Short mmCIF file of C-alpha atoms in Angstrom, two decimals:
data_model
loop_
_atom_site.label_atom_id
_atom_site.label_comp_id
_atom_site.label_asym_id
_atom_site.label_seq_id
_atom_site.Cartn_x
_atom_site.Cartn_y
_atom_site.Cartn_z
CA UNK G 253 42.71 -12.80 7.63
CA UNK G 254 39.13 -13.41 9.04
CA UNK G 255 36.94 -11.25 11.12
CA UNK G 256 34.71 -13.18 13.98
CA UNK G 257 30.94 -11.97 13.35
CA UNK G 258 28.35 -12.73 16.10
CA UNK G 259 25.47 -14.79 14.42
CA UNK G 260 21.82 -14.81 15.60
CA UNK G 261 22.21 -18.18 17.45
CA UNK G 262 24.71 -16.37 19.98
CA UNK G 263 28.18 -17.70 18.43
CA UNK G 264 30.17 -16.62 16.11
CA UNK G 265 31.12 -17.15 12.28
CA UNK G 266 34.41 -16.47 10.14
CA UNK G 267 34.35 -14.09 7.25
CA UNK G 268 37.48 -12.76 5.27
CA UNK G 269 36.59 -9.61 4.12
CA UNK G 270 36.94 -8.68 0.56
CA UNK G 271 40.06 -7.53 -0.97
CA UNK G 272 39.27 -4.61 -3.55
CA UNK G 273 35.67 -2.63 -3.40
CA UNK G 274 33.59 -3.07 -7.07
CA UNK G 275 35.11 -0.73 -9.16
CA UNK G 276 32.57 2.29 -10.38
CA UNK G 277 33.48 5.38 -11.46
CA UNK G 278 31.24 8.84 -11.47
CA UNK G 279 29.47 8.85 -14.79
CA UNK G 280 26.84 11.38 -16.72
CA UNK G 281 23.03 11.07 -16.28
CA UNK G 282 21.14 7.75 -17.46
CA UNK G 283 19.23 7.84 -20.84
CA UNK G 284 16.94 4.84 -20.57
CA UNK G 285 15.96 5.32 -16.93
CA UNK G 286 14.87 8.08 -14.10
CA UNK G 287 16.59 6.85 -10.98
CA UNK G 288 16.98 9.23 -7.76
CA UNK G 289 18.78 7.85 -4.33
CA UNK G 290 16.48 8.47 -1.47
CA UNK G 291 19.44 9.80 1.13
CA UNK G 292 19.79 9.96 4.63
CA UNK G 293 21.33 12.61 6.66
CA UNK G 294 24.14 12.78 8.81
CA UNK G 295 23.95 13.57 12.35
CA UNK G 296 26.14 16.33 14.09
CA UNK G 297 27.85 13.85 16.53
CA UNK G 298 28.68 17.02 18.77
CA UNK G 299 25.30 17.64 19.49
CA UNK G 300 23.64 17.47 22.78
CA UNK G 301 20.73 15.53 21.42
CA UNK G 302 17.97 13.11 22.99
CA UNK G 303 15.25 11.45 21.05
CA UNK G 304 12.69 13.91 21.18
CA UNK G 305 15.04 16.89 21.07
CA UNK G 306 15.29 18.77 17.20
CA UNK G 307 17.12 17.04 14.83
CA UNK G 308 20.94 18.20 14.97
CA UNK G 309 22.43 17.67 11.14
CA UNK G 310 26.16 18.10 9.83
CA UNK G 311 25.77 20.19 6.89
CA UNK G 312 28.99 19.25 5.29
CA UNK G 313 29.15 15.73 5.76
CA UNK G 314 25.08 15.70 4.31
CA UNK G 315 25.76 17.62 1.28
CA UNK G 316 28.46 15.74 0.45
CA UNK G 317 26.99 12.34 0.33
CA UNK G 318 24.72 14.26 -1.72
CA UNK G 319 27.70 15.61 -4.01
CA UNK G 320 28.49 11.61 -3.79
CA UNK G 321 25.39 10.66 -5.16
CA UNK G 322 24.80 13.39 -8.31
CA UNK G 323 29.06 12.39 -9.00
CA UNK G 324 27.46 9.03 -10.46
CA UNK G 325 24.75 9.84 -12.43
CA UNK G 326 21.64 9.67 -9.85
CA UNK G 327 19.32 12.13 -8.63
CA UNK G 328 18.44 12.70 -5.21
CA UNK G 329 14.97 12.37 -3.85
CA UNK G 330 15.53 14.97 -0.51
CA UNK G 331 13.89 15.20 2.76
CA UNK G 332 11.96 11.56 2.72
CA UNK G 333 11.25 8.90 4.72
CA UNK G 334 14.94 7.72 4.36
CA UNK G 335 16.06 11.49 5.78
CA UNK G 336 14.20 10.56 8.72
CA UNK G 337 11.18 12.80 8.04
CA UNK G 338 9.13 12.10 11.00
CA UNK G 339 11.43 9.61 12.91
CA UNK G 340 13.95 12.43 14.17
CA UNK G 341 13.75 15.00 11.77
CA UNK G 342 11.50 17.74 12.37
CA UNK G 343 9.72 19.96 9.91
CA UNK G 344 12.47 22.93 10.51
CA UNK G 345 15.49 20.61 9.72
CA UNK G 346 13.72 19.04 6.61
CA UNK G 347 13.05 22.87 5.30
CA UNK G 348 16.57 23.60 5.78
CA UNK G 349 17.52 20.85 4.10
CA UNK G 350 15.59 20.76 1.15
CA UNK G 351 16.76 23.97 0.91
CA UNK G 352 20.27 23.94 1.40
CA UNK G 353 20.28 20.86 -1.35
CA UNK G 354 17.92 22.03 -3.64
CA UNK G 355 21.01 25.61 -3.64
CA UNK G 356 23.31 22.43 -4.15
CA UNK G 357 22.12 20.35 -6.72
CA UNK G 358 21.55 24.16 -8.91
CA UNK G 359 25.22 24.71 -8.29
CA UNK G 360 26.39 21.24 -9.29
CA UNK G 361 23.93 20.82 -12.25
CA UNK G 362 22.07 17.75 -9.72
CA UNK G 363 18.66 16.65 -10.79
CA UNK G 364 16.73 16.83 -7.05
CA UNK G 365 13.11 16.03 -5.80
CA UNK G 366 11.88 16.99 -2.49
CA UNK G 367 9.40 15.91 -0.31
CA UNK G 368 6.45 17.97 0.53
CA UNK G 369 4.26 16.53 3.70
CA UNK G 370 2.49 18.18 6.35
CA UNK G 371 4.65 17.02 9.90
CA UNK G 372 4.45 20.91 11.10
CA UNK G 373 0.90 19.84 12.32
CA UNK G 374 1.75 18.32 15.96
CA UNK G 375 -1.96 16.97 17.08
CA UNK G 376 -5.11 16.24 15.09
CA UNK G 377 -6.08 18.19 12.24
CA UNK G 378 -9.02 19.18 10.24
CA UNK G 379 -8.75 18.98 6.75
CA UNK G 380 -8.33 22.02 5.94
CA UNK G 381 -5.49 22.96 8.68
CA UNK G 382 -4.20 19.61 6.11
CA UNK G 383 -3.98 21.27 3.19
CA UNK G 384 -2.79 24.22 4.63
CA UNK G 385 0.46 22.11 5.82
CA UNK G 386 0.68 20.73 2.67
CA UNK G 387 0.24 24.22 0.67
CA UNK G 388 3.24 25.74 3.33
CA UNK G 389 5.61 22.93 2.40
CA UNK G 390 4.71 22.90 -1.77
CA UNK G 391 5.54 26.81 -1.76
CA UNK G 392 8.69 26.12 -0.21
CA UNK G 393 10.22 23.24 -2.48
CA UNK G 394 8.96 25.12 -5.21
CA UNK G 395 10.32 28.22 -4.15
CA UNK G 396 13.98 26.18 -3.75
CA UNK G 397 13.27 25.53 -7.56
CA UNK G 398 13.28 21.11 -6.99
CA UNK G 399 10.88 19.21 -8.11
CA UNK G 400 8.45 18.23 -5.36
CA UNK G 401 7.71 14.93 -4.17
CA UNK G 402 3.80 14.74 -2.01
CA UNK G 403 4.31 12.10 0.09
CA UNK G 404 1.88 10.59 2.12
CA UNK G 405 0.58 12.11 5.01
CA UNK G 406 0.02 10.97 8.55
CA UNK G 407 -2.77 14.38 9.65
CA UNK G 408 -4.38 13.26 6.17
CA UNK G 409 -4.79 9.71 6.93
CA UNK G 410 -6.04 10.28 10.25
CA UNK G 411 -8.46 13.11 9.20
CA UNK G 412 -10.06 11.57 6.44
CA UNK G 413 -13.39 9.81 7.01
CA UNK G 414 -13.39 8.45 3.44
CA UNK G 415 -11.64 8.60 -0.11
CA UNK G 416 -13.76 11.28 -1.35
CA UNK G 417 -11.33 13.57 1.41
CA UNK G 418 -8.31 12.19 -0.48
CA UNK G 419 -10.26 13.24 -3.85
CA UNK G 420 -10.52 17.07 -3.05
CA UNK G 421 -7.24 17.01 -0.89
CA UNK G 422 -5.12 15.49 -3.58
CA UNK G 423 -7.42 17.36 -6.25
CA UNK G 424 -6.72 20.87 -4.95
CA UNK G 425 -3.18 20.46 -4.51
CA UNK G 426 -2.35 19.34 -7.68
CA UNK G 427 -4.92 22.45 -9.74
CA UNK G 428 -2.30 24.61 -7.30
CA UNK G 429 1.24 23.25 -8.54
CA UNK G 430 2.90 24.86 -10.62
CA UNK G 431 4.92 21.94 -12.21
CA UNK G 432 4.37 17.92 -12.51
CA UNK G 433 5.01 16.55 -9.38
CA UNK G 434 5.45 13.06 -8.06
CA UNK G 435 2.65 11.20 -5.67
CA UNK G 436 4.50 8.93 -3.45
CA UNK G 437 2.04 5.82 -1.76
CA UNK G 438 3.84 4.81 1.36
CA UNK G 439 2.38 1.49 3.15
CA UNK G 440 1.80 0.72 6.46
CA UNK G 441 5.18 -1.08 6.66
CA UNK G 442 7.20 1.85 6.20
CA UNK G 443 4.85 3.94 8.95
CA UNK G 444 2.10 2.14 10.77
CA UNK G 445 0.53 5.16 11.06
CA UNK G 446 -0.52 5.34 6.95
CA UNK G 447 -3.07 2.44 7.38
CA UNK G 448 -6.29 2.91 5.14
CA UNK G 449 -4.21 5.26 3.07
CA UNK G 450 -6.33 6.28 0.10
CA UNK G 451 -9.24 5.73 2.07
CA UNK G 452 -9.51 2.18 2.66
CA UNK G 453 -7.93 -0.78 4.07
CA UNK G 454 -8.34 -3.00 0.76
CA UNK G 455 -5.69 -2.09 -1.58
CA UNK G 456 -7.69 -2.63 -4.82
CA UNK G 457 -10.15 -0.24 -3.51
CA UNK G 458 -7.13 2.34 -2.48
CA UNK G 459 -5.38 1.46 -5.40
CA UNK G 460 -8.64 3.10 -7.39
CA UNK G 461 -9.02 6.18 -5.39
CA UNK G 462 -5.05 6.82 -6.32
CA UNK G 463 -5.48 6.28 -9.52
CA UNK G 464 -8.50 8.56 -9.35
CA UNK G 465 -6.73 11.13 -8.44
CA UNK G 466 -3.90 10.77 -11.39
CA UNK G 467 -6.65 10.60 -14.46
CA UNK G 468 -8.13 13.69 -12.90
CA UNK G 469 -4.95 15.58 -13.28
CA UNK G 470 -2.70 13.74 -15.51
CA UNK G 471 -1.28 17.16 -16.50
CA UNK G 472 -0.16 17.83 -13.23
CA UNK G 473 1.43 14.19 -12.44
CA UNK G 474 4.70 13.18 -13.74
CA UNK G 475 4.83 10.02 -11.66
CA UNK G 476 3.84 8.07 -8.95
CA UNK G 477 6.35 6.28 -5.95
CA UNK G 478 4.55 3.03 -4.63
CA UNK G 479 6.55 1.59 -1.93
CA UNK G 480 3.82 -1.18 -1.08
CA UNK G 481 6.59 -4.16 -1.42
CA UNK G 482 4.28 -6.02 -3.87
CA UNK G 483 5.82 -6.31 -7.04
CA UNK G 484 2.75 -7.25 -8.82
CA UNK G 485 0.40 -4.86 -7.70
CA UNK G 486 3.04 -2.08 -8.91
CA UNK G 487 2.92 -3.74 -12.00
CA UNK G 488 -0.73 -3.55 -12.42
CA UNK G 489 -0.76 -0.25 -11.22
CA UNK G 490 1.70 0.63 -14.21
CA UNK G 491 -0.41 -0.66 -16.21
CA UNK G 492 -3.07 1.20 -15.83
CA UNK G 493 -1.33 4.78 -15.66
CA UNK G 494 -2.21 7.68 -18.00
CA UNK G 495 0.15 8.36 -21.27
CA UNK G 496 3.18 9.79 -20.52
CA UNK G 497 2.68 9.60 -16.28
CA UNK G 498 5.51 7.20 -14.90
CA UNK G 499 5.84 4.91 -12.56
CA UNK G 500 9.28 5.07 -9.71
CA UNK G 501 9.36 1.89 -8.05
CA UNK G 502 10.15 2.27 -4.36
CA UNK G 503 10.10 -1.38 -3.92
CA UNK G 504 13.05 -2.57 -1.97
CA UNK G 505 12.16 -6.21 -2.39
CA UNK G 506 11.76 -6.03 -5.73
CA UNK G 507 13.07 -3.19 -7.76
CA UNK G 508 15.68 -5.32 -10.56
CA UNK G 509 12.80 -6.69 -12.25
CA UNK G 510 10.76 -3.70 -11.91
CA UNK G 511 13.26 -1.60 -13.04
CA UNK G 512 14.31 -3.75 -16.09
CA UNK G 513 10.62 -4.37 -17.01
CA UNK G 514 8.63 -6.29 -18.96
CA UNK G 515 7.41 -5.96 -22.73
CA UNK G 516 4.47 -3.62 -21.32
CA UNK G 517 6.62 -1.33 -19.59
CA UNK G 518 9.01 -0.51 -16.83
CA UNK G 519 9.55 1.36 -13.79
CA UNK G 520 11.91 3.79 -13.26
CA UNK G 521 13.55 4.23 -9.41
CA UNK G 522 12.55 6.29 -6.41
CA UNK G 523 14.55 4.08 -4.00
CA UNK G 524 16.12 4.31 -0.06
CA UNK G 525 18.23 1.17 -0.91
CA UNK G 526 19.97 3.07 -3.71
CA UNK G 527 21.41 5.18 -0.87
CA UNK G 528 24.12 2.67 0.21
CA UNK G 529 24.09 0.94 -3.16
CA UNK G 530 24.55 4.53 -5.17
CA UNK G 531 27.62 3.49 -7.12
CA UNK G 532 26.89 -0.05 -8.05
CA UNK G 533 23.84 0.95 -9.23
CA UNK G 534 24.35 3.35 -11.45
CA UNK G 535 26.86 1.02 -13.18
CA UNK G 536 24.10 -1.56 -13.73
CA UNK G 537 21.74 1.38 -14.69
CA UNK G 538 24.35 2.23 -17.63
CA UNK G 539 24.56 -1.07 -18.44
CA UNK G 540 21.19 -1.14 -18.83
CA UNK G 541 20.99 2.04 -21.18
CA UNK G 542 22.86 -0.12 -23.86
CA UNK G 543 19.76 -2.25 -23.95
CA UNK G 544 21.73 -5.17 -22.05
CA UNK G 545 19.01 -6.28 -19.59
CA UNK G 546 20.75 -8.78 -18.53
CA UNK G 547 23.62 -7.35 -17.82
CA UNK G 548 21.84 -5.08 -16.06
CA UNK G 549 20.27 -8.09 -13.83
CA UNK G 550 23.38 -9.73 -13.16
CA UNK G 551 24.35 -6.52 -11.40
CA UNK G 552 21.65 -5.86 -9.83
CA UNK G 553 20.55 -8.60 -8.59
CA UNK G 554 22.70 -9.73 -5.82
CA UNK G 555 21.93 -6.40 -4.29
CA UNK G 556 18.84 -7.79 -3.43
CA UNK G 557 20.18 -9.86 -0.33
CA UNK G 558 20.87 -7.05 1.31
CA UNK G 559 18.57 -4.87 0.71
CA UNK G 560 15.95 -7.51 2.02
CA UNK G 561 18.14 -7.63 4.98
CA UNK G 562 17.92 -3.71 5.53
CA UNK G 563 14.18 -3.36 5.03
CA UNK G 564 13.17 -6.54 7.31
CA UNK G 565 10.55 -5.97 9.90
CA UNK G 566 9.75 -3.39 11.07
CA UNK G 567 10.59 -2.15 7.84
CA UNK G 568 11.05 2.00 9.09
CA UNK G 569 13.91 0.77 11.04
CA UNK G 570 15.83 0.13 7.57
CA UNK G 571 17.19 3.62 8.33
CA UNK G 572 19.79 2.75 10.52
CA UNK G 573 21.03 0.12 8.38
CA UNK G 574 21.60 2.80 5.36
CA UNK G 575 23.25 4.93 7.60
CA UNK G 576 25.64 2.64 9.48
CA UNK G 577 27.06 1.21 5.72
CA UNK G 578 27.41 4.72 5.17
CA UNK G 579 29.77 4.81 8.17
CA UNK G 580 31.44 1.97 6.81
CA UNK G 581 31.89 3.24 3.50
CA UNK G 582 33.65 6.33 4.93
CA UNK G 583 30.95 8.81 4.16
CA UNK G 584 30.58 10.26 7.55
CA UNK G 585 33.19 9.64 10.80
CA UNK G 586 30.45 8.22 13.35
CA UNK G 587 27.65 5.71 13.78
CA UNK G 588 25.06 8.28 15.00
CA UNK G 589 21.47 9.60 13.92
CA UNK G 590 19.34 12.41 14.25
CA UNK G 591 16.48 10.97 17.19
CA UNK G 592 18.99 8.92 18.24
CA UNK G 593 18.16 5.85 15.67
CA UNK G 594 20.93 4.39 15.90
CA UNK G 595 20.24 2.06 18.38
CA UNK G 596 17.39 0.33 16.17
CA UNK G 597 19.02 -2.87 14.98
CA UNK G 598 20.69 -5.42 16.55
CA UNK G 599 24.68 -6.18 16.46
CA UNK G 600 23.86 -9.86 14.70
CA UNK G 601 22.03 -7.37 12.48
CA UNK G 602 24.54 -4.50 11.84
CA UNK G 603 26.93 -7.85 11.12
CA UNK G 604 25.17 -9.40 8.54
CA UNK G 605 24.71 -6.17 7.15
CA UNK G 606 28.72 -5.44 7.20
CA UNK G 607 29.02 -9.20 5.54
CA UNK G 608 26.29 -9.13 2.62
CA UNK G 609 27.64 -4.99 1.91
CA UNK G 610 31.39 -5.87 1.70
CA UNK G 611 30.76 -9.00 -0.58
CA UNK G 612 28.71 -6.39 -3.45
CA UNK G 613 32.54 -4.97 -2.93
CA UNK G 614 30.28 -1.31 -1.46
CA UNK G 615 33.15 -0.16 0.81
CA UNK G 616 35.58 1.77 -0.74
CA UNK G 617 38.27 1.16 1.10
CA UNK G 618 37.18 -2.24 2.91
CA UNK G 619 40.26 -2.13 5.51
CA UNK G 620 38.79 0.98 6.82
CA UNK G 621 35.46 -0.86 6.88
CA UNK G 622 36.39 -4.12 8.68
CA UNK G 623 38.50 -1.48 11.64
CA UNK G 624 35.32 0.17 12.30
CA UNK G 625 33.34 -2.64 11.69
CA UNK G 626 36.35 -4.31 14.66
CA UNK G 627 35.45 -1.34 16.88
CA UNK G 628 31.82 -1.66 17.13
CA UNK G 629 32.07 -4.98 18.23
CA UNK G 630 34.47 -4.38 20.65
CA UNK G 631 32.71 -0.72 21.65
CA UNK G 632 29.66 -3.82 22.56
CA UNK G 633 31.94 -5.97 24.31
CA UNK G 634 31.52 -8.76 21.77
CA UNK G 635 35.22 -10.05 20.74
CA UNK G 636 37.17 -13.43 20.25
#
């Protein structure tokens, strides 16, 4: 039995879907490796929502992807870029989520990182009015008792006149938290808007500020997200990191050899594509805690298809993507997104999506994901 998938060229191709999904099963924490799952969120399909109207979330169906995620072994990295923050979720619904999963993850024994920005501010800021935002959201994730994540920051970038800004910003916050936290570098290609992040539009020269920042406070750092999609600048970057601060990769493009390392060092995970890919890898992650790299590359690596294929230009529209294989995989009952996102991709896209996802074997039940996969293309008029 084949399914008929629109191509880019306007026709069609043939694909038999898989059989039997990859067989994982839930497993304890990882001993080699740090790996959270940056999640998405699940829309209330009920709503009576537009694109600028507050973010409308189903509760149930988001904490239990979450449950989904912690059942295998991986921690959950709340209330980021992948949750929408700033592209349909507002700074209410991210402080009810964060804490509704941080009151999760303590009942389920889930290790949980949340993201602390500053998207209450709706217009230009000063710096200080900056800080302030950032300072409102720190107290709260460390109130919900997670780990928080400061992610890069849109009234900060735009404010700044310089990297001595990001120096005192950064600086402050960091002499005011109360445990480790994580610095997450977002590039431009995940939010146009971060351009000249760190001060400047020459990454070596940003790449010093940041790691200015880190050897002022290494006390106060336990790692650092760089989601710059250059594998060899994250490497360098590792490199040069205090004792005992570590490095997440957040590269989609690149994250198997990252992960797995070199003799110098590794990187441990901070990743959106781990969202979709949750079960498979964790199994290559435990693989890799025997020492068996590559096993662990042989696993990992044909992930990296598709997860090219999510985060193509314009890279922030990956969302979508990790939300409709979600659908697929049975994790939530519709195709729709808080702001609306759904509509981001393509059908040629959401096709070769369904094709590279149900080859890894992700969908657990891959009839149910070739039906729905049936009824979108029918729901867009597209059927031979």
């Amino acid at each position: 039995m084949t399914i008929q998938l629109p191509d880019f060229k306007g026709g069609f191709r043939a694909y038999e879907p898989r059989k039997e999904p990859f067989a994982a099963t839930p497993g304890t924490p990882f001993t080699s490796r740090t790996v959270f799952s940056a999640a998405h969120v699940v829309a209330d399909p009920f709503a009576d929502s537009t694109p600028d109207s507050p973010a409308a979330v189903d509760w149930d169906a988001t904490l239990a992807f979450r449950r989904h995620l912690w059942s295998h072994g991986l921690g959950v990295a709340e209330a980021m870029d992948t949750a929408q923050r700033g592209m349909g979720l507002d700074w209410a619904g991210a402080a009810e989520l964060i804490r509704r999963s941080a009151a999760e993850a303590k009942s389920v024994g889930g290790l949980i990182a949340c993201g602390v920005g500053t998207d209450q501010l709706t217009g230009p800021a000063t710096l200080d009015e900056v800080r302030a935002a950032y300072e409102e959201q720190l107290a709260l994730v460390e109130e919900s008792g997670a780990q928080a994540i400061l992610m890069a920051s849109r009234a900060l970038a735009a404010a700044a006149t310089g990297p001595e800004d990001y120096l005192e910003v950064y600086g402050h916050l960091l002499r005011q938290a109360t445990e480790p936290v994580i610095l997450h570098w977002l590039g431009p290609m995940f939010d146009p808007a971060l351009e000249g992040y760190w001060g400047s539009s020459d990454l070596d020269a940003a790449t010093d500020t940041f790691l200015q920042v880190i050897a002022a406070h290494p006390d106060k750092v336990d790692g650092i997200k760089v989601s710059l999609l250059e594998a060899q600048r994250e490497i360098d970057i590792r490199r040069r990191l205090p004792q005992g601060v570590r490095c997440y990769t957040g590269d989609d493009f690149n994250y198997p050899e990252l992960i797995a390392g070199d003799d110098q060092g590794f990187s441990h995970a901070l990743l959106g594509i781990f969202d979709p890919l949750g079960p498979l890898a964790a199994e290559a992650v435990r693989v890799l805690d025997t020492g068996d790299a590559k096993g662990f590359r042989e696993l990992l690596d044909p992930t990296v298809e598709l997860s090219r294929h999510l985060f193509q230009a314009p890279t922030r529209f990956y969302k979508t993507g990790v939300v409709f294989l979600a659908w697929l995989a049975g994790h939530q009952s519709h195709f729709t997104m808080v702001g609306c996102l759904q509509s981001a991709r393509s059908l040629p896209h959401f096709a070769r999506a369904y094709e590279l996802a149900d080859g890894l074997g992700l969908f657990p039940d891959p009839k149910l994901a070739e039906e729905r996969m049936k009824n979108l293309l029918s729901l867009y008029g597209v059927t031979q």
